[in-house]
mmCIF file of C-alpha atoms and ligand atoms in Angstrom:
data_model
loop_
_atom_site.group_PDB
_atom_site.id
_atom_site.type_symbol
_atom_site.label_atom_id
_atom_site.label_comp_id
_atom_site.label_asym_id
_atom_site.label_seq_id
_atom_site.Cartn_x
_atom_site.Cartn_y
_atom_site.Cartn_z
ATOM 1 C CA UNK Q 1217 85.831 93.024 109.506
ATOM 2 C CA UNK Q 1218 89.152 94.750 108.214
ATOM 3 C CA UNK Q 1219 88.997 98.315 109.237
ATOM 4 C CA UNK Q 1220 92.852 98.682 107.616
ATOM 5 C CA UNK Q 1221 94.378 96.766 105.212
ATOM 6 C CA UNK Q 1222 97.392 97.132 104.079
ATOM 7 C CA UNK Q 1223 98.979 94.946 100.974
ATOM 8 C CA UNK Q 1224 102.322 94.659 100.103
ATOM 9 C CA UNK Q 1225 103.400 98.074 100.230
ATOM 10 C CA UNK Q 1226 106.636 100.288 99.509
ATOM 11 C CA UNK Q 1227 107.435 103.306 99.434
ATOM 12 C CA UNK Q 1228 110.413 105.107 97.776
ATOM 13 C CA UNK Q 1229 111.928 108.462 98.596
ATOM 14 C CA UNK Q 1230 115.102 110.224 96.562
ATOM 15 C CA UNK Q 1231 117.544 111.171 99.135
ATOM 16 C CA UNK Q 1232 120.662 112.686 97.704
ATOM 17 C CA UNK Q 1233 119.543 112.052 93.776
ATOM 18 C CA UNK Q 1234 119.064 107.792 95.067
ATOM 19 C CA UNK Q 1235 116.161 105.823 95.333
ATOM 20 C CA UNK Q 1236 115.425 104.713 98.966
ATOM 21 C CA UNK Q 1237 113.166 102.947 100.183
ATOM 22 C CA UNK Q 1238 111.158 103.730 103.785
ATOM 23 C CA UNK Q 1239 108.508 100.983 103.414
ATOM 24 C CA UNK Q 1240 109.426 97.924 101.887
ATOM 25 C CA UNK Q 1241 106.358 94.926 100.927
ATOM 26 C CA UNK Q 1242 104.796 95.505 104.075
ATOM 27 C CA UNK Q 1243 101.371 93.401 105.089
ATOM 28 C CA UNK Q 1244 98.579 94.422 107.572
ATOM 29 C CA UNK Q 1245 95.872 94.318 109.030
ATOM 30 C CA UNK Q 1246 93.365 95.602 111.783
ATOM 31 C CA UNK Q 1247 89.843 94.107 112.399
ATOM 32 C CA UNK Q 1248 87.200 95.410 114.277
ATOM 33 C CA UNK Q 1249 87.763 94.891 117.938
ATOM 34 C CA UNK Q 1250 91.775 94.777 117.531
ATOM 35 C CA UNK Q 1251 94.316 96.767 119.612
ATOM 36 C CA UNK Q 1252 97.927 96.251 117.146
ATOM 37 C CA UNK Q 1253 101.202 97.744 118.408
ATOM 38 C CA UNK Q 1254 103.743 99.108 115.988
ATOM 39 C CA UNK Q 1255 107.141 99.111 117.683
ATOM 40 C CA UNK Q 1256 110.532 100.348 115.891
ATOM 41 C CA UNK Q 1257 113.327 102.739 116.097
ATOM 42 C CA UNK Q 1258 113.548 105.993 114.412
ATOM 43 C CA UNK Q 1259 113.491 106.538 111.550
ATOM 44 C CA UNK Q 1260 112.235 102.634 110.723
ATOM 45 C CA UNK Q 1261 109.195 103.715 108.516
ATOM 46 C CA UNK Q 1262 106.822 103.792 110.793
ATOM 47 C CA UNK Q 1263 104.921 107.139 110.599
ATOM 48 C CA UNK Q 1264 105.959 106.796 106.591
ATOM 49 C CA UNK Q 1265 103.451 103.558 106.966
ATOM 50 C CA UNK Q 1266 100.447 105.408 109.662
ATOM 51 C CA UNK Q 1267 100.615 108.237 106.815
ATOM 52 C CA UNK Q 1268 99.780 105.695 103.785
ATOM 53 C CA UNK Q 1269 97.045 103.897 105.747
ATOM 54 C CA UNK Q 1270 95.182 107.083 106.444
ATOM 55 C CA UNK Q 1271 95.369 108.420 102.939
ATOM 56 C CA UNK Q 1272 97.965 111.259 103.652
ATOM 57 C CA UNK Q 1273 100.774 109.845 101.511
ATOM 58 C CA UNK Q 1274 100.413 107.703 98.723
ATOM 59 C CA UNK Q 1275 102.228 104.368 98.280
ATOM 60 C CA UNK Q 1276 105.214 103.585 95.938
ATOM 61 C CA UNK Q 1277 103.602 100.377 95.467
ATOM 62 C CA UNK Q 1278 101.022 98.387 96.936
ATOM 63 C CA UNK Q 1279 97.496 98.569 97.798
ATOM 64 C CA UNK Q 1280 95.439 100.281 100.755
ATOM 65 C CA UNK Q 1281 92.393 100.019 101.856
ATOM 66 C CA UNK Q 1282 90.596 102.267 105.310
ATOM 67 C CA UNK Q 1283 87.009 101.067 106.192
ATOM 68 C CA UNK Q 1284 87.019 98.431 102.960
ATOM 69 C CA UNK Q 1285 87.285 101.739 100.864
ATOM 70 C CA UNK Q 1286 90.421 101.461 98.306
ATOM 71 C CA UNK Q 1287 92.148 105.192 98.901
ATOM 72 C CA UNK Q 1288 93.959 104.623 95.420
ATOM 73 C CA UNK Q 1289 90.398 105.097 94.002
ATOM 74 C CA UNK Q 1290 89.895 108.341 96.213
ATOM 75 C CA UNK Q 1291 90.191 111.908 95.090
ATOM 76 C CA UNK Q 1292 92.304 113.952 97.942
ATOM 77 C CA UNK Q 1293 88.878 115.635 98.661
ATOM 78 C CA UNK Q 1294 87.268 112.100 99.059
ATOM 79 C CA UNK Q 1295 89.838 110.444 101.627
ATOM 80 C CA UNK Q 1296 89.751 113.584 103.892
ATOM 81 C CA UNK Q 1297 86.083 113.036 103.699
ATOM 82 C CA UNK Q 1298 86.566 109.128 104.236
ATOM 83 C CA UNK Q 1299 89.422 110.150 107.262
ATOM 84 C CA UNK Q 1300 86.979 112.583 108.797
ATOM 85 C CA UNK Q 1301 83.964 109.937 108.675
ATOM 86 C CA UNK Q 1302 85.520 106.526 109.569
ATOM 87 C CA UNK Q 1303 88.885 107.417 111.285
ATOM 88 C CA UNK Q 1304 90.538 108.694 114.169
ATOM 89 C CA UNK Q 1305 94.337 110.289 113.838
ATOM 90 C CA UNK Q 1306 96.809 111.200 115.887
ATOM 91 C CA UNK Q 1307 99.357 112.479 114.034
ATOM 92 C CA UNK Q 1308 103.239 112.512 115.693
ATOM 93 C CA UNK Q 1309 103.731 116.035 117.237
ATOM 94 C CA UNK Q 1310 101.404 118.315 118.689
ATOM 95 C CA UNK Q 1311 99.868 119.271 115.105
ATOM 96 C CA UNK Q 1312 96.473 121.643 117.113
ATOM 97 C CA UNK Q 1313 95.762 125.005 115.825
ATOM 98 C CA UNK Q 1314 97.525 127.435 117.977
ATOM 99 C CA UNK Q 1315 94.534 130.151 117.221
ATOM 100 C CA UNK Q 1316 91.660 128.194 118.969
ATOM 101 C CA UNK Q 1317 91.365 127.297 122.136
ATOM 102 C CA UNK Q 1318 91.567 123.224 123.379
ATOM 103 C CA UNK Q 1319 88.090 122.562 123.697
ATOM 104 C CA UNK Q 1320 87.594 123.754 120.174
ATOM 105 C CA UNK Q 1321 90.269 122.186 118.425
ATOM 106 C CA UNK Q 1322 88.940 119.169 120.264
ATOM 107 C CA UNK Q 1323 85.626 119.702 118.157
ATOM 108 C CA UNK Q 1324 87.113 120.963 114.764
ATOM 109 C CA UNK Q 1325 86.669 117.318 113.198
ATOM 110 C CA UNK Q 1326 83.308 117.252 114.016
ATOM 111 C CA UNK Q 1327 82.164 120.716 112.646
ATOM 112 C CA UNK Q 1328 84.862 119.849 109.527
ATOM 113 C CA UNK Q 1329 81.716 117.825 108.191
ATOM 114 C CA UNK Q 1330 78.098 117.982 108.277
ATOM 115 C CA UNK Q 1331 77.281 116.655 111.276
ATOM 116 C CA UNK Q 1332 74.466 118.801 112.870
ATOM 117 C CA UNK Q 1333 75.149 120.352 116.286
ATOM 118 C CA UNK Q 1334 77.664 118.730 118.500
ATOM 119 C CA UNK Q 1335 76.182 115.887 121.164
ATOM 120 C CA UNK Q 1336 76.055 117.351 124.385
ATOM 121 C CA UNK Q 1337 79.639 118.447 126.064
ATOM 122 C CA UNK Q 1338 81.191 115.557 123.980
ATOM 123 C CA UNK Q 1339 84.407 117.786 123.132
ATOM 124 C CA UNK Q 1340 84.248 118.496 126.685
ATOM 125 C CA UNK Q 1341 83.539 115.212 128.359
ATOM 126 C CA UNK Q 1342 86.647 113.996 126.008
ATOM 127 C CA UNK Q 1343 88.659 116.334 127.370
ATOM 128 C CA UNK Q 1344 88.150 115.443 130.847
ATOM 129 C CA UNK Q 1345 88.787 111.628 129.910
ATOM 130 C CA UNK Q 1346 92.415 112.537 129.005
ATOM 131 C CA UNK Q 1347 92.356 114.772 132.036
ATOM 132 C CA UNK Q 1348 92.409 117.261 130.962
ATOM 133 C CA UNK Q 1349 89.232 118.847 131.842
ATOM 134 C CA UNK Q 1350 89.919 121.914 133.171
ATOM 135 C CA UNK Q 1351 92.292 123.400 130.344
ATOM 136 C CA UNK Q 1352 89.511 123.342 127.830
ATOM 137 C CA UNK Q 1353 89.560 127.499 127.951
ATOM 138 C CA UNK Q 1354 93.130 127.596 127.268
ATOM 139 C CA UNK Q 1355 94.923 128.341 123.871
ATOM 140 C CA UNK Q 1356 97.436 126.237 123.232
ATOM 141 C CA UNK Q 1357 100.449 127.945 124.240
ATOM 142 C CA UNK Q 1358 99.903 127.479 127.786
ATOM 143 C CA UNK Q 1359 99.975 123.946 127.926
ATOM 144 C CA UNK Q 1360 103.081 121.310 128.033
ATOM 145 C CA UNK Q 1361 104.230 119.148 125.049
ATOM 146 C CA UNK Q 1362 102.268 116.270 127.256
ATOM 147 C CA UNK Q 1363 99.148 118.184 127.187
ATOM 148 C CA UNK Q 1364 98.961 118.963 123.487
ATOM 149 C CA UNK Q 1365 99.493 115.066 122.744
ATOM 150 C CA UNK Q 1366 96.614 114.766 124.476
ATOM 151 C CA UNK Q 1367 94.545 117.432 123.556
ATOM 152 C CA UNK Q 1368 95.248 115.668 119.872
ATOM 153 C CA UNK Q 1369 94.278 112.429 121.021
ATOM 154 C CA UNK Q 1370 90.682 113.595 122.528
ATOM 155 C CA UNK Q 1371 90.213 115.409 119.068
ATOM 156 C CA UNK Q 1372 90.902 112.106 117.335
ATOM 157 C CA UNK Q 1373 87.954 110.375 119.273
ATOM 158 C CA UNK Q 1374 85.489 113.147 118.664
ATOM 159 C CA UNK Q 1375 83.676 111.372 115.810
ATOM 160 C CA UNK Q 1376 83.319 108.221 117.432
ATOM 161 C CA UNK Q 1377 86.153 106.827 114.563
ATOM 162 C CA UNK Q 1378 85.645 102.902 113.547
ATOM 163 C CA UNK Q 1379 89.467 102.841 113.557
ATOM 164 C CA UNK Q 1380 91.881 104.730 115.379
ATOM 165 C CA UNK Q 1381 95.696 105.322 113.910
ATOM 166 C CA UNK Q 1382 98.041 106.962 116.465
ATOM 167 C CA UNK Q 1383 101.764 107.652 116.211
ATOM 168 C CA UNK Q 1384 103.432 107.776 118.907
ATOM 169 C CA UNK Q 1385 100.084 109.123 121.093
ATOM 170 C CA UNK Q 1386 102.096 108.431 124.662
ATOM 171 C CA UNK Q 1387 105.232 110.446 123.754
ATOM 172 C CA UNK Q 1388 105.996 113.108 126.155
ATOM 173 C CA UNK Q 1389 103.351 111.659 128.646
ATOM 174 C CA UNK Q 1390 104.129 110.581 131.785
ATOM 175 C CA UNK Q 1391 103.800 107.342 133.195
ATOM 176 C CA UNK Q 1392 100.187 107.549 134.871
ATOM 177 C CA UNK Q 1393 98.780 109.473 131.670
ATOM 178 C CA UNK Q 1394 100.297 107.231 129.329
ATOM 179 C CA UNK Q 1395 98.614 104.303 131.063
ATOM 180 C CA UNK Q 1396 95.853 105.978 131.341
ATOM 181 C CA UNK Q 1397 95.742 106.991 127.076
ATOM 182 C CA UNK Q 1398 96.565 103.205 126.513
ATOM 183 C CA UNK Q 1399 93.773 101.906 128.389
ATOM 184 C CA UNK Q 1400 91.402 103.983 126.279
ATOM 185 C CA UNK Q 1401 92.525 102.361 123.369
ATOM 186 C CA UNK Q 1402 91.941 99.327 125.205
ATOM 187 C CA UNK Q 1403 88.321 100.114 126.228
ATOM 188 C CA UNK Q 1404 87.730 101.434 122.350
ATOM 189 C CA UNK Q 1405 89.151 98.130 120.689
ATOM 190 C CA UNK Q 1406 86.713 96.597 123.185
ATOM 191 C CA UNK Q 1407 83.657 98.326 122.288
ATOM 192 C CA UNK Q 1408 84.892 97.363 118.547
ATOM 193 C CA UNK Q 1409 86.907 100.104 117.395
ATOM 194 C CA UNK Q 1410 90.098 98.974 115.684
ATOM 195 C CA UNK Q 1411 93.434 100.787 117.039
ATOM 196 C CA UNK Q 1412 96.672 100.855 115.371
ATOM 197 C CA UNK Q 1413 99.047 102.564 118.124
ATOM 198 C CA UNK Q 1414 102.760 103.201 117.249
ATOM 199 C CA UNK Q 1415 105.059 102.953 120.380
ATOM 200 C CA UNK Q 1416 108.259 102.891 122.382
ATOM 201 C CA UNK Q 1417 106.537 102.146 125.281
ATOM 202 C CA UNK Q 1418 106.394 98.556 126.143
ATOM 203 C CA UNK Q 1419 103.522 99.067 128.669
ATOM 204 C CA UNK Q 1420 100.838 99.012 126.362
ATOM 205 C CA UNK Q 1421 102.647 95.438 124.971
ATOM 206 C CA UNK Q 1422 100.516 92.974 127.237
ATOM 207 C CA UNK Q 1423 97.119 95.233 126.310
ATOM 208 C CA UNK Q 1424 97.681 94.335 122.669
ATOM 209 C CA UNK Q 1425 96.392 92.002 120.932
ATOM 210 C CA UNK Q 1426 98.734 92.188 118.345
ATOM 211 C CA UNK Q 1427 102.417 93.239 117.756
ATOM 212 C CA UNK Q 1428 104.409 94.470 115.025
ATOM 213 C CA UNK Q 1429 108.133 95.231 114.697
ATOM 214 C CA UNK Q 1430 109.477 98.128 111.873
ATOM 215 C CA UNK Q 1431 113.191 98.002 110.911
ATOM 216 C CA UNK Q 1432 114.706 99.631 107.587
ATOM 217 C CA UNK Q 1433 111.122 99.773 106.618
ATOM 218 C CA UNK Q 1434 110.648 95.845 107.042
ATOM 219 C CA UNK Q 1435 107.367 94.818 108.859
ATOM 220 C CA UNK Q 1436 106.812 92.157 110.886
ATOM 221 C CA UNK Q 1437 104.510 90.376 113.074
ATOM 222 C CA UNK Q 1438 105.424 88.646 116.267
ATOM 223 C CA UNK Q 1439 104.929 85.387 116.400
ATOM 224 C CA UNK Q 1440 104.270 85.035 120.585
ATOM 225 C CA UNK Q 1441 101.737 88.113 120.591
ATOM 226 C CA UNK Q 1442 98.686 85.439 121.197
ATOM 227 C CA UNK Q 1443 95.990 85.983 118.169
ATOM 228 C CA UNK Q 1444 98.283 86.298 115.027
ATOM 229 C CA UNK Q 1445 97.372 84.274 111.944
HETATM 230 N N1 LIG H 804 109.758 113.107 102.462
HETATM 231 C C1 LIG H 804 110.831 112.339 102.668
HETATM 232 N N2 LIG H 804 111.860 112.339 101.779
HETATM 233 C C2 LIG H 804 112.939 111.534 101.968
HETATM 234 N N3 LIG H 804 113.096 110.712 103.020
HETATM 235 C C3 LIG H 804 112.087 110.670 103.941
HETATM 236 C C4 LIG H 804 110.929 111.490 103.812
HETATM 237 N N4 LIG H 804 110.110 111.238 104.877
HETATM 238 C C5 LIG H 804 110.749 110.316 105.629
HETATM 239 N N5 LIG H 804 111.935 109.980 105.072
HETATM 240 C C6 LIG H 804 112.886 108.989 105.588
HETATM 241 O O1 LIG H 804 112.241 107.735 105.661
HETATM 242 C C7 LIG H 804 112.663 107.006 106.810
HETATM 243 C C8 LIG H 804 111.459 106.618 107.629
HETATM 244 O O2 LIG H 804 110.892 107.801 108.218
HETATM 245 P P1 LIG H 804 109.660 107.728 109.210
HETATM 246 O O3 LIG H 804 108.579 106.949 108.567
HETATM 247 O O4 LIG H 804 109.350 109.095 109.653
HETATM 248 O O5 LIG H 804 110.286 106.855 110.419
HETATM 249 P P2 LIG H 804 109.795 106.656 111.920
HETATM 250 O O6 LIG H 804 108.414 107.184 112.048
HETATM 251 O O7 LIG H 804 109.894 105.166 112.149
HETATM 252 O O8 LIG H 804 110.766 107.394 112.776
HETATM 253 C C9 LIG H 804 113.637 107.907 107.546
HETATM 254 O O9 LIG H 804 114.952 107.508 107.195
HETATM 255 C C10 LIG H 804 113.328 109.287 107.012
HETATM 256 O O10 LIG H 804 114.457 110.104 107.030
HETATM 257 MG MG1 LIG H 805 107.660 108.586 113.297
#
């Protein structure tokens, strides 16, 4: 099943008083079960592209749909609520609440919506996945630009999200925590959560089951990446 699909979309900005546009016709998808890789320099379109498939910008053009829900048809109110139910973000930069401390930032998503109490030390059992466990007290002014990246990444998997969309989640990490986010994507897309990951790193390349390349806001799929259509 498609948890993202993304149809021929564009999108234009003015810069300077001229059209321009980011995102131009780009096509995809992410099923159940699939890790993709988005790979491009900056400035390609690639956040302009994680930020129309999770209902935060709207498309020039084009047509979206997260968990087979059309976000075109969506109030703002309703794809917050369809973000917070079926999907997982990691937005690029640290992007936590500087007034509450990890471990609750790590459970804001969850108490965003109407849950009921949270399972059992999930916030805190997510925390020590990324490792790190033992900073859950802290605000987030005492920890590095490493640590917040992943203090946003275990707040992205608090809901249990059918699809995860990170940009640029291994930034600032270094090598053995970087592996170590990347092989939780892994595990996810095996238990049949779909991940969309945008990356420089080529580690994650051989864990993905898919790869796309950004440039000037032109998408494409490469053709040796195993599974493509
Ligand atoms: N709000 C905006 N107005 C005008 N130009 C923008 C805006 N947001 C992004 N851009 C431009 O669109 C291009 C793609 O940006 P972005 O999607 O952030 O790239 P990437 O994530 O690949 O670095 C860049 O040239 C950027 O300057
Ligand atoms: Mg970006």
């Amino acid at each position: 099943m498609a948890l993202i699909e993304v149809k021929d979309a564009g999108k234009r900005y003015e810069r300077g008083g001229r059209p321009f546009w980011a995102l131009r016709h780009a096509s995809l998808s992410v099923d159940a079960g699939e890790f993709v890789t988005l790979l491009g320099r900056s400035g390609s379109g690639k956040s302009t592209l994680l930020n129309i498939v999770v209902g935060l910008l709207k498309p020039t053009e084009g047509e979206v749909l997260l968990c087979s829900k059309r976000l075109d048809e969506l109030t703002d109110a309703q794809a917050s609520a369809l973000r917070n139910e079926c999907a997982g973000y990691v937005p690029q930069g640290a992007g936590v609440l500087s007034n509450l401390t990890v471990l609750d930032n790590v459970r804001l998503p969850w108490y965003l919506s109407e849950r009921g109490p949270e399972p059992e030390g999930r916030a805190q059992s997510l925390l020590n996945e990324v490792g790190l466990g033992d900073l859950s007290d802290q605000m987030p002014s005492a920890l590095s630009g490493g640590e917040l990246r992943r203090v946003a990444i275990a707040r992205a998997l608090m809901c249990s999200p059918k699809v995860i969309v990170a940009d640029e989640p291994t930034s600032s990490l270094d090598m053995e925590s970087a592996k170590n986010v990347v092989a939780i994507f892994r595990r996810l897309a095996d238990s049949g959560v779909g991940v969309l990951m945008v990356t420089h790193d080529s580690a994650s390349l051989p864990l993905s089951d898919r790869i796309y390349d950004m440039a000037e806001g032109v998408l494409t799929l490469r053709g040796d990446a195993g599974t493509d259509q």
